[in-house]
Amino acid sequence: MKAFTYERASSPEAAARAAANNPEAKFIAGGTNLLDLMKLEIEKPTHLIDVNGLELDKIEKTTEGGLRIGALVRNTDLAADQVVRRDYGLLSRALLAGASGQLRNKATTAGNLLQRTRCPYFYDTAQPCNKRQPGSGCSAIGGFSRQHAVVGVSDGCIATHPSDMAIAMRALDAIVETVKRDGTHRSIPIADFHRLPGDTPQIETVLEQGEFITAVVLPPPVGGKHIYRKVRDRASYAFALVSVGAVIQSDGTGRVAVGGVAHKPWRVDAADAELGKGARAAAGILLANARPTEQNKFKVDLVERTLGAVIAEARG
Ligand SMILES: Cc1cc2nc3c(=O)[nH]c(=O)nc-3n(C[C@H](O)[C@H](O)[C@H](O)COP(=O)(O)OP(=O)(O)OC[C@H]3O[C@@H](n4cnc5c(N)ncnc54)[C@H](O)[C@@H]3O)c2cc1C
Ligand code: SF4
């Protein structure tokens, strides 16, 4: 691991300022992703801004009837919260499908959204990877690509976003609240928060240099059945090959987001509108422009079958 300096942030604004003044600085929250990447010298911050002392660990009702989740709320606490379990069951289920109990005890809401891809070439510093080293090439294209993305891909990167929680957040239309270096705040719909790889796969979100996440806000509850189904190679402690997060109403309408298939949580409004017609219709729209590799084309069928199982479960 490279040497780094360290400070504890005194406020979100101070954290944003400190990071904006030093492009090689990084925030550290639970550290469950960042420290692994630092040990492998994939992330090489020269300065760490520890945000764990900030009072951003509350889950509060909003005046609109939704929920504001502090950036530092641990995944375990969020999954166990009574209001989340009752009104946003999809979020609780998605969280519990991820990582392990120990990791969830440390992992934070903001850190989870910003965790980096699990593409094996990204972790192997002996291999070209445009995300790790822009312009070096993509080893997954033409290489081992079973886990990789099938939609929204580019010629530069076919990595997936690994978060389970983010799939639920996408289906629930969450909003990411931030503070910038100049102290101004902004609210970013989760649909716009993560980027597709394009020519710059190293840029994964719309956050600006130093911009700090303070909370994630959920709109008022939408009712319906909340289901998260994750298909993976092992029954636990594995990332999704494909996951489906859905809220399905009694008349069959609803909303659906898919994980394991793209560089960001994948949702297509027109697919929501087709949910009542069944999995084939909705999955056909979700993956209409799929560009799978020979090794991961099974994901196209797997999305349809997983969505079919979710719809069947919702219908009882
Ligand atoms: C073995 C293993 C298995 C796992 N399995 C799963 C799984 O199945 N599903 C799943 O979804 N996840 C899984 N994870 C990932 C885990 O959920 C993430 O590592 C975790 O959520 C990251 O949160 P953190 O607080 O530890 O982030 P950190 O590691 O502290 O930070 C991650 C990134 O977020 C940035 N950051 C943190 N807080 C803020 C903020 N407030 N504003 C701006 N930037 C910020 C940091 O600078 C860093 O770049 C697994 C992890 C491990 C190690
Ligand atoms: S898929 Fe993306 S992360 Fe993986 S090797 Fe290619 S450029 Fe790197």
Short mmCIF file of C-alpha atoms and ligand atoms in Angstrom, two decimals:
data_model
loop_
_atom_site.label_atom_id
_atom_site.label_comp_id
_atom_site.label_asym_id
_atom_site.label_seq_id
_atom_site.Cartn_x
_atom_site.Cartn_y
_atom_site.Cartn_z
CA MET A 1 0.00 0.00 0.00
CA LYS A 2 1.25 3.51 -0.82
CA ALA A 3 1.81 5.95 2.02
CA PHE A 4 -0.94 8.51 2.62
CA THR A 5 -1.80 11.32 5.00
CA TYR A 6 -5.01 11.30 7.02
CA GLU A 7 -7.54 13.68 8.49
CA ARG A 8 -10.92 13.48 10.19
CA ALA A 9 -13.54 15.70 8.56
CA SER A 10 -15.32 18.13 10.89
CA SER A 11 -18.38 18.69 8.64
CA PRO A 12 -19.67 17.59 5.22
CA GLU A 13 -18.73 21.00 3.80
CA ALA A 14 -15.20 20.71 5.20
CA ALA A 15 -14.92 17.20 3.75
CA ALA A 16 -15.96 18.45 0.30
CA ARG A 17 -13.53 21.36 0.50
CA ALA A 18 -10.63 19.17 1.57
CA ALA A 19 -11.25 16.72 -1.28
CA ALA A 20 -11.74 19.46 -3.85
CA ASN A 21 -8.40 21.00 -2.93
CA ASN A 22 -6.53 17.75 -3.47
CA PRO A 23 -7.45 15.65 -6.54
CA GLU A 24 -5.52 12.72 -5.04
CA ALA A 25 -7.60 12.67 -1.85
CA LYS A 26 -10.36 10.14 -1.14
CA PHE A 27 -13.13 9.95 1.43
CA ILE A 28 -13.11 6.84 3.55
CA ALA A 29 -16.33 5.53 5.10
CA GLY A 30 -16.57 1.81 5.97
CA GLY A 31 -13.42 1.20 3.96
CA THR A 32 -14.61 -2.26 2.83
CA ASN A 33 -13.98 -1.48 -0.83
CA LEU A 34 -11.46 1.35 -0.72
CA LEU A 35 -8.94 -0.39 1.54
CA ASP A 36 -8.93 -3.55 -0.60
CA LEU A 37 -8.25 -1.43 -3.68
CA MET A 38 -5.50 0.50 -1.88
CA LYS A 39 -3.78 -2.70 -0.81
CA LEU A 40 -3.71 -3.80 -4.44
CA GLU A 41 -2.52 -0.31 -5.48
CA ILE A 42 -5.48 0.10 -7.80
CA GLU A 43 -6.57 3.14 -5.80
CA LYS A 44 -3.59 5.26 -4.74
CA PRO A 45 -4.90 8.23 -2.75
CA THR A 46 -2.19 10.36 -1.18
CA HIS A 47 -4.64 11.66 1.44
CA LEU A 48 -7.62 10.05 3.21
CA ILE A 49 -10.52 12.09 4.60
CA ASP A 50 -12.23 9.99 7.25
CA VAL A 51 -15.92 10.90 7.34
CA ASN A 52 -17.00 8.41 10.00
CA GLY A 53 -17.24 11.08 12.73
CA LEU A 54 -19.93 13.06 10.88
CA GLU A 55 -23.49 12.79 12.13
CA LEU A 56 -24.88 11.27 8.98
CA ASP A 57 -26.06 7.99 10.45
CA LYS A 58 -29.77 8.75 10.92
CA ILE A 59 -32.83 7.44 9.09
CA GLU A 60 -35.52 10.12 9.24
CA LYS A 61 -38.98 10.70 7.78
CA THR A 62 -39.16 13.56 5.26
CA THR A 63 -41.99 16.11 5.30
CA GLU A 64 -43.17 14.63 1.98
CA GLY A 65 -43.71 11.25 3.63
CA GLY A 66 -40.51 9.63 2.35
CA LEU A 67 -37.30 8.66 4.09
CA ARG A 68 -33.93 10.40 4.33
CA ILE A 69 -31.09 7.90 4.81
CA GLY A 70 -27.83 9.43 6.05
CA ALA A 71 -24.75 8.65 3.96
CA LEU A 72 -23.16 6.85 6.90
CA VAL A 73 -26.08 4.58 7.79
CA ARG A 74 -24.58 1.10 7.86
CA ASN A 75 -26.08 -1.49 5.53
CA THR A 76 -27.04 -3.67 8.52
CA ASP A 77 -28.94 -0.84 10.22
CA LEU A 78 -30.71 0.15 7.02
CA ALA A 79 -31.83 -3.41 6.29
CA ALA A 80 -33.11 -3.83 9.88
CA ASP A 81 -34.93 -0.50 10.17
CA GLN A 82 -38.63 -1.10 10.91
CA VAL A 83 -39.90 1.54 8.45
CA VAL A 84 -37.61 0.27 5.69
CA ARG A 85 -38.74 -3.30 6.31
CA ARG A 86 -42.43 -2.32 6.28
CA ASP A 87 -42.55 0.30 3.50
CA TYR A 88 -39.44 -0.35 1.40
CA GLY A 89 -39.04 -4.11 1.72
CA LEU A 90 -37.23 -4.27 -1.61
CA LEU A 91 -34.38 -2.23 -0.15
CA SER A 92 -34.09 -4.39 2.94
CA ARG A 93 -34.07 -7.58 0.85
CA ALA A 94 -31.50 -6.28 -1.61
CA LEU A 95 -29.17 -5.26 1.23
CA LEU A 96 -29.46 -8.64 2.91
CA ALA A 97 -28.61 -10.37 -0.39
CA GLY A 98 -25.25 -8.57 -0.45
CA ALA A 99 -21.86 -9.37 1.09
CA SER A 100 -21.83 -10.85 4.62
CA GLY A 101 -23.02 -9.78 8.06
CA GLN A 102 -19.59 -8.48 9.03
CA LEU A 103 -19.22 -6.46 5.84
CA ARG A 104 -22.73 -5.03 6.14
CA ASN A 105 -21.91 -3.88 9.67
CA LYS A 106 -19.18 -1.63 8.23
CA ALA A 107 -20.49 -0.78 4.74
CA THR A 108 -22.28 2.56 4.40
CA THR A 109 -25.08 3.79 2.17
CA ALA A 110 -22.85 6.18 0.19
CA GLY A 111 -19.92 3.76 0.00
CA ASN A 112 -22.20 1.05 -1.33
CA LEU A 113 -23.39 3.26 -4.20
CA LEU A 114 -19.77 4.11 -5.04
CA GLN A 115 -18.21 0.64 -4.78
CA ARG A 116 -16.21 -0.23 -7.87
CA THR A 117 -16.66 -3.03 -10.36
CA ARG A 118 -15.68 -6.63 -9.66
CA CYS A 119 -14.31 -7.21 -13.18
CA PRO A 120 -11.33 -9.53 -12.52
CA TYR A 121 -9.12 -7.61 -14.98
CA PHE A 122 -9.74 -4.40 -13.05
CA TYR A 123 -8.18 -6.15 -10.05
CA ASP A 124 -5.29 -7.69 -11.99
CA THR A 125 -2.73 -4.93 -12.41
CA ALA A 126 -0.76 -7.03 -14.91
CA GLN A 127 -3.65 -6.81 -17.43
CA PRO A 128 -4.80 -3.90 -19.59
CA CYS A 129 -7.96 -2.23 -18.27
CA ASN A 130 -9.39 1.08 -19.51
CA LYS A 131 -11.12 1.68 -16.21
CA ARG A 132 -7.95 1.28 -14.14
CA GLN A 133 -5.57 2.74 -16.71
CA PRO A 134 -7.40 4.79 -19.37
CA GLY A 135 -6.31 3.98 -22.91
CA SER A 136 -4.69 0.64 -22.06
CA GLY A 137 -7.47 -1.52 -23.56
CA CYS A 138 -10.17 -3.82 -22.23
CA SER A 139 -9.05 -7.35 -21.38
CA ALA A 140 -12.61 -8.57 -20.84
CA ILE A 141 -13.60 -7.96 -24.47
CA GLY A 142 -12.34 -11.14 -26.10
CA GLY A 143 -11.32 -12.48 -22.68
CA PHE A 144 -13.20 -14.00 -19.77
CA SER A 145 -16.54 -12.21 -19.80
CA ARG A 146 -19.08 -14.52 -18.18
CA GLN A 147 -19.84 -12.01 -15.38
CA HIS A 148 -19.90 -8.93 -17.57
CA ALA A 149 -22.49 -6.50 -18.89
CA VAL A 150 -24.84 -7.16 -21.80
CA VAL A 151 -26.51 -3.74 -22.18
CA GLY A 152 -25.19 -0.19 -22.24
CA VAL A 153 -21.72 -1.54 -23.04
CA SER A 154 -19.06 0.27 -25.08
CA ASP A 155 -16.00 -0.80 -27.06
CA GLY A 156 -13.96 0.44 -24.12
CA CYS A 157 -15.55 -1.40 -21.18
CA ILE A 158 -18.17 -4.09 -20.45
CA ALA A 159 -17.99 -4.04 -16.64
CA THR A 160 -21.05 -4.25 -14.41
CA HIS A 161 -21.94 -2.25 -11.32
CA PRO A 162 -21.86 -4.74 -8.44
CA SER A 163 -24.21 -3.16 -5.86
CA ASP A 164 -27.39 -4.96 -4.82
CA MET A 165 -28.61 -1.97 -2.80
CA ALA A 166 -28.38 0.31 -5.84
CA ILE A 167 -30.85 -1.89 -7.77
CA ALA A 168 -33.47 -1.36 -5.07
CA MET A 169 -32.67 2.36 -4.91
CA ARG A 170 -33.19 2.58 -8.69
CA ALA A 171 -36.54 0.80 -8.58
CA LEU A 172 -37.61 3.06 -5.69
CA ASP A 173 -36.57 6.28 -7.53
CA ALA A 174 -34.12 7.37 -4.83
CA ILE A 175 -32.45 10.77 -4.91
CA VAL A 176 -28.81 11.27 -3.94
CA GLU A 177 -28.14 14.43 -1.93
CA THR A 178 -24.69 15.99 -2.06
CA VAL A 179 -22.67 18.99 -0.98
CA LYS A 180 -20.08 20.54 -3.29
CA ARG A 181 -16.78 22.28 -2.64
CA ASP A 182 -18.47 25.73 -2.57
CA GLY A 183 -21.01 24.57 0.02
CA THR A 184 -23.91 24.34 -2.47
CA HIS A 185 -26.14 21.30 -2.36
CA ARG A 186 -27.66 19.28 -5.14
CA SER A 187 -30.17 16.44 -5.48
CA ILE A 188 -29.36 13.87 -8.16
CA PRO A 189 -32.00 11.33 -9.23
CA ILE A 190 -30.43 7.86 -8.99
CA ALA A 191 -31.30 7.34 -12.67
CA ASP A 192 -28.74 10.00 -13.53
CA PHE A 193 -26.19 9.25 -10.82
CA HIS A 194 -24.22 6.34 -12.37
CA ARG A 195 -22.79 6.66 -15.89
CA LEU A 196 -22.48 4.24 -18.78
CA PRO A 197 -18.85 3.48 -19.72
CA GLY A 198 -18.62 5.10 -23.17
CA ASP A 199 -15.06 6.29 -23.87
CA THR A 200 -14.41 7.15 -20.22
CA PRO A 201 -15.15 4.05 -18.12
CA GLN A 202 -12.96 5.45 -15.34
CA ILE A 203 -15.65 8.10 -14.68
CA GLU A 204 -18.44 6.16 -13.01
CA THR A 205 -20.80 8.81 -11.62
CA VAL A 206 -21.77 12.42 -12.22
CA LEU A 207 -20.13 13.53 -8.96
CA GLU A 208 -17.69 16.42 -9.32
CA GLN A 209 -14.23 16.51 -7.76
CA GLY A 210 -14.73 16.69 -4.00
CA GLU A 211 -18.53 16.38 -4.13
CA PHE A 212 -19.65 14.58 -1.00
CA ILE A 213 -22.81 12.49 -0.55
CA THR A 214 -24.76 13.48 2.56
CA ALA A 215 -27.90 11.34 2.20
CA VAL A 216 -30.12 9.27 -0.05
CA VAL A 217 -33.81 10.20 -0.06
CA LEU A 218 -36.61 7.78 -0.84
CA PRO A 219 -39.96 9.15 -2.10
CA PRO A 220 -43.14 8.17 -0.19
CA PRO A 221 -43.86 4.41 -0.22
CA VAL A 222 -45.61 3.00 -3.28
CA GLY A 223 -47.14 -0.13 -1.71
CA GLY A 224 -47.21 -3.37 -3.70
CA LYS A 225 -45.16 -6.53 -3.29
CA HIS A 226 -41.43 -5.94 -2.91
CA ILE A 227 -39.25 -8.72 -4.28
CA TYR A 228 -35.49 -8.97 -4.81
CA ARG A 229 -34.18 -12.09 -6.50
CA LYS A 230 -30.43 -12.56 -6.98
CA VAL A 231 -29.00 -15.32 -9.15
CA ARG A 232 -25.36 -16.12 -8.41
CA ASP A 233 -22.81 -18.89 -8.62
CA ARG A 234 -22.86 -19.55 -4.85
CA ALA A 235 -25.81 -19.29 -2.49
CA SER A 236 -24.11 -16.61 -0.41
CA TYR A 237 -21.17 -14.24 -0.43
CA ALA A 238 -21.17 -13.79 -4.20
CA PHE A 239 -22.02 -10.98 -6.56
CA ALA A 240 -25.05 -11.23 -8.85
CA LEU A 241 -24.87 -12.83 -12.26
CA VAL A 242 -28.32 -11.32 -12.66
CA SER A 243 -30.62 -9.75 -10.10
CA VAL A 244 -34.14 -8.42 -10.36
CA GLY A 245 -35.63 -5.88 -7.97
CA ALA A 246 -39.34 -5.26 -8.43
CA VAL A 247 -42.37 -3.67 -6.83
CA ILE A 248 -45.50 -5.29 -8.21
CA GLN A 249 -49.05 -4.05 -7.55
CA SER A 250 -52.12 -6.28 -7.24
CA ASP A 251 -53.22 -5.40 -10.80
CA GLY A 252 -49.88 -6.66 -12.19
CA THR A 253 -48.41 -3.22 -12.93
CA GLY A 254 -45.20 -2.16 -11.24
CA ARG A 255 -41.57 -1.20 -11.64
CA VAL A 256 -38.47 -3.27 -12.18
CA ALA A 257 -34.70 -2.70 -12.09
CA VAL A 258 -32.07 -5.25 -13.07
CA GLY A 259 -28.56 -5.85 -11.74
CA GLY A 260 -25.56 -7.73 -13.13
CA VAL A 261 -26.29 -6.63 -16.68
CA ALA A 262 -24.93 -3.09 -17.04
CA HIS A 263 -22.45 -0.48 -15.82
CA LYS A 264 -25.30 1.02 -13.77
CA PRO A 265 -28.54 -0.22 -12.20
CA TRP A 266 -30.63 -0.97 -15.27
CA ARG A 267 -34.19 0.27 -15.63
CA VAL A 268 -36.23 1.16 -18.72
CA ASP A 269 -39.52 3.01 -18.17
CA ALA A 270 -41.20 1.30 -21.12
CA ALA A 271 -40.46 -2.10 -19.54
CA ASP A 272 -42.36 -1.10 -16.39
CA ALA A 273 -45.37 -0.39 -18.59
CA GLU A 274 -45.17 -3.95 -20.01
CA LEU A 275 -44.86 -5.74 -16.67
CA GLY A 276 -48.58 -6.62 -16.59
CA LYS A 277 -48.13 -8.54 -19.87
CA GLY A 278 -45.50 -10.80 -18.33
CA ALA A 279 -41.77 -11.43 -18.18
CA ARG A 280 -41.14 -11.94 -21.88
CA ALA A 281 -42.64 -8.59 -22.86
CA ALA A 282 -40.88 -6.64 -20.11
CA ALA A 283 -37.51 -8.40 -20.47
CA GLY A 284 -37.66 -7.90 -24.24
CA ILE A 285 -37.76 -4.15 -23.70
CA LEU A 286 -35.22 -4.13 -20.86
CA LEU A 287 -32.63 -5.89 -23.00
CA ALA A 288 -33.74 -4.66 -26.43
CA ASN A 289 -30.29 -3.35 -27.34
CA ALA A 290 -28.29 -6.11 -25.66
CA ARG A 291 -24.77 -6.72 -27.00
CA PRO A 292 -23.71 -9.83 -25.07
CA THR A 293 -20.49 -11.75 -25.60
CA GLU A 294 -20.41 -15.44 -26.46
CA GLN A 295 -19.72 -16.19 -22.79
CA ASN A 296 -22.46 -14.10 -21.21
CA LYS A 297 -25.32 -14.36 -23.70
CA PHE A 298 -27.01 -16.70 -21.20
CA LYS A 299 -27.81 -13.57 -19.16
CA VAL A 300 -30.40 -12.48 -21.71
CA ASP A 301 -32.49 -15.60 -21.02
CA LEU A 302 -31.64 -15.48 -17.33
CA VAL A 303 -33.14 -12.00 -16.94
CA GLU A 304 -36.39 -13.16 -18.49
CA ARG A 305 -36.55 -16.29 -16.33
CA THR A 306 -35.65 -14.43 -13.14
CA LEU A 307 -38.24 -11.77 -13.86
CA GLY A 308 -40.76 -14.56 -14.57
CA ALA A 309 -40.04 -16.05 -11.15
CA VAL A 310 -40.48 -12.64 -9.52
CA ILE A 311 -43.83 -12.07 -11.23
CA ALA A 312 -44.99 -15.58 -10.26
CA GLU A 313 -43.97 -14.92 -6.64
CA ALA A 314 -45.87 -11.62 -6.65
CA ARG A 315 -48.99 -13.37 -7.94
CA GLY A 316 -48.65 -15.96 -5.17
C1 LIG B 1 -15.88 -9.93 0.06
C2 LIG B 1 -16.88 -8.89 -0.32
C3 LIG B 1 -18.13 -9.29 -0.79
C4 LIG B 1 -19.07 -8.33 -1.13
N1 LIG B 1 -20.29 -8.72 -1.64
C5 LIG B 1 -21.20 -7.78 -2.02
C6 LIG B 1 -22.44 -8.15 -2.60
O1 LIG B 1 -22.76 -9.33 -2.75
N2 LIG B 1 -23.29 -7.16 -2.97
C7 LIG B 1 -23.00 -5.84 -2.82
O2 LIG B 1 -23.80 -4.98 -3.17
N3 LIG B 1 -21.81 -5.46 -2.30
C8 LIG B 1 -20.92 -6.40 -1.89
N4 LIG B 1 -19.71 -6.01 -1.39
C9 LIG B 1 -19.34 -4.60 -1.44
C10 LIG B 1 -19.70 -3.83 -0.21
O3 LIG B 1 -21.11 -3.69 -0.14
C11 LIG B 1 -19.03 -2.46 -0.37
O4 LIG B 1 -17.65 -2.66 -0.21
C12 LIG B 1 -19.53 -1.44 0.61
O5 LIG B 1 -20.91 -1.21 0.46
C13 LIG B 1 -18.77 -0.14 0.45
O6 LIG B 1 -19.14 0.75 1.49
P1 LIG B 1 -18.03 1.40 2.41
O7 LIG B 1 -18.73 2.34 3.32
O8 LIG B 1 -17.18 0.35 3.05
O9 LIG B 1 -17.22 2.20 1.31
P2 LIG B 1 -15.68 2.65 1.28
O10 LIG B 1 -14.84 1.49 0.91
O11 LIG B 1 -15.33 3.43 2.50
O12 LIG B 1 -15.76 3.69 0.07
C14 LIG B 1 -16.09 3.30 -1.23
C15 LIG B 1 -16.00 4.54 -2.13
O13 LIG B 1 -16.99 5.48 -1.78
C16 LIG B 1 -16.42 6.76 -1.51
N5 LIG B 1 -17.24 7.38 -0.48
C17 LIG B 1 -17.59 6.83 0.71
N6 LIG B 1 -18.47 7.64 1.35
C18 LIG B 1 -18.67 8.72 0.54
C19 LIG B 1 -19.49 9.88 0.63
N7 LIG B 1 -20.31 10.11 1.67
N8 LIG B 1 -19.49 10.76 -0.40
C20 LIG B 1 -18.68 10.55 -1.49
N9 LIG B 1 -17.89 9.46 -1.62
C21 LIG B 1 -17.89 8.55 -0.62
C22 LIG B 1 -14.98 6.45 -1.09
O14 LIG B 1 -14.11 7.55 -1.33
C23 LIG B 1 -14.67 5.28 -1.99
O15 LIG B 1 -14.28 5.73 -3.27
C24 LIG B 1 -18.77 -6.95 -1.00
C25 LIG B 1 -17.53 -6.55 -0.49
C26 LIG B 1 -16.59 -7.50 -0.16
C27 LIG B 1 -15.26 -7.04 0.38
S1 SF4 B 2 -14.57 -4.53 -18.64
FE1 SF4 B 2 -13.99 -2.49 -17.92
S2 SF4 B 2 -13.14 -2.94 -15.92
FE2 SF4 B 2 -13.09 -4.88 -17.06
S3 SF4 B 2 -11.13 -4.98 -18.18
FE3 SF4 B 2 -12.56 -4.00 -19.52
S4 SF4 B 2 -12.22 -1.82 -19.14
FE4 SF4 B 2 -11.41 -2.89 -17.38
#
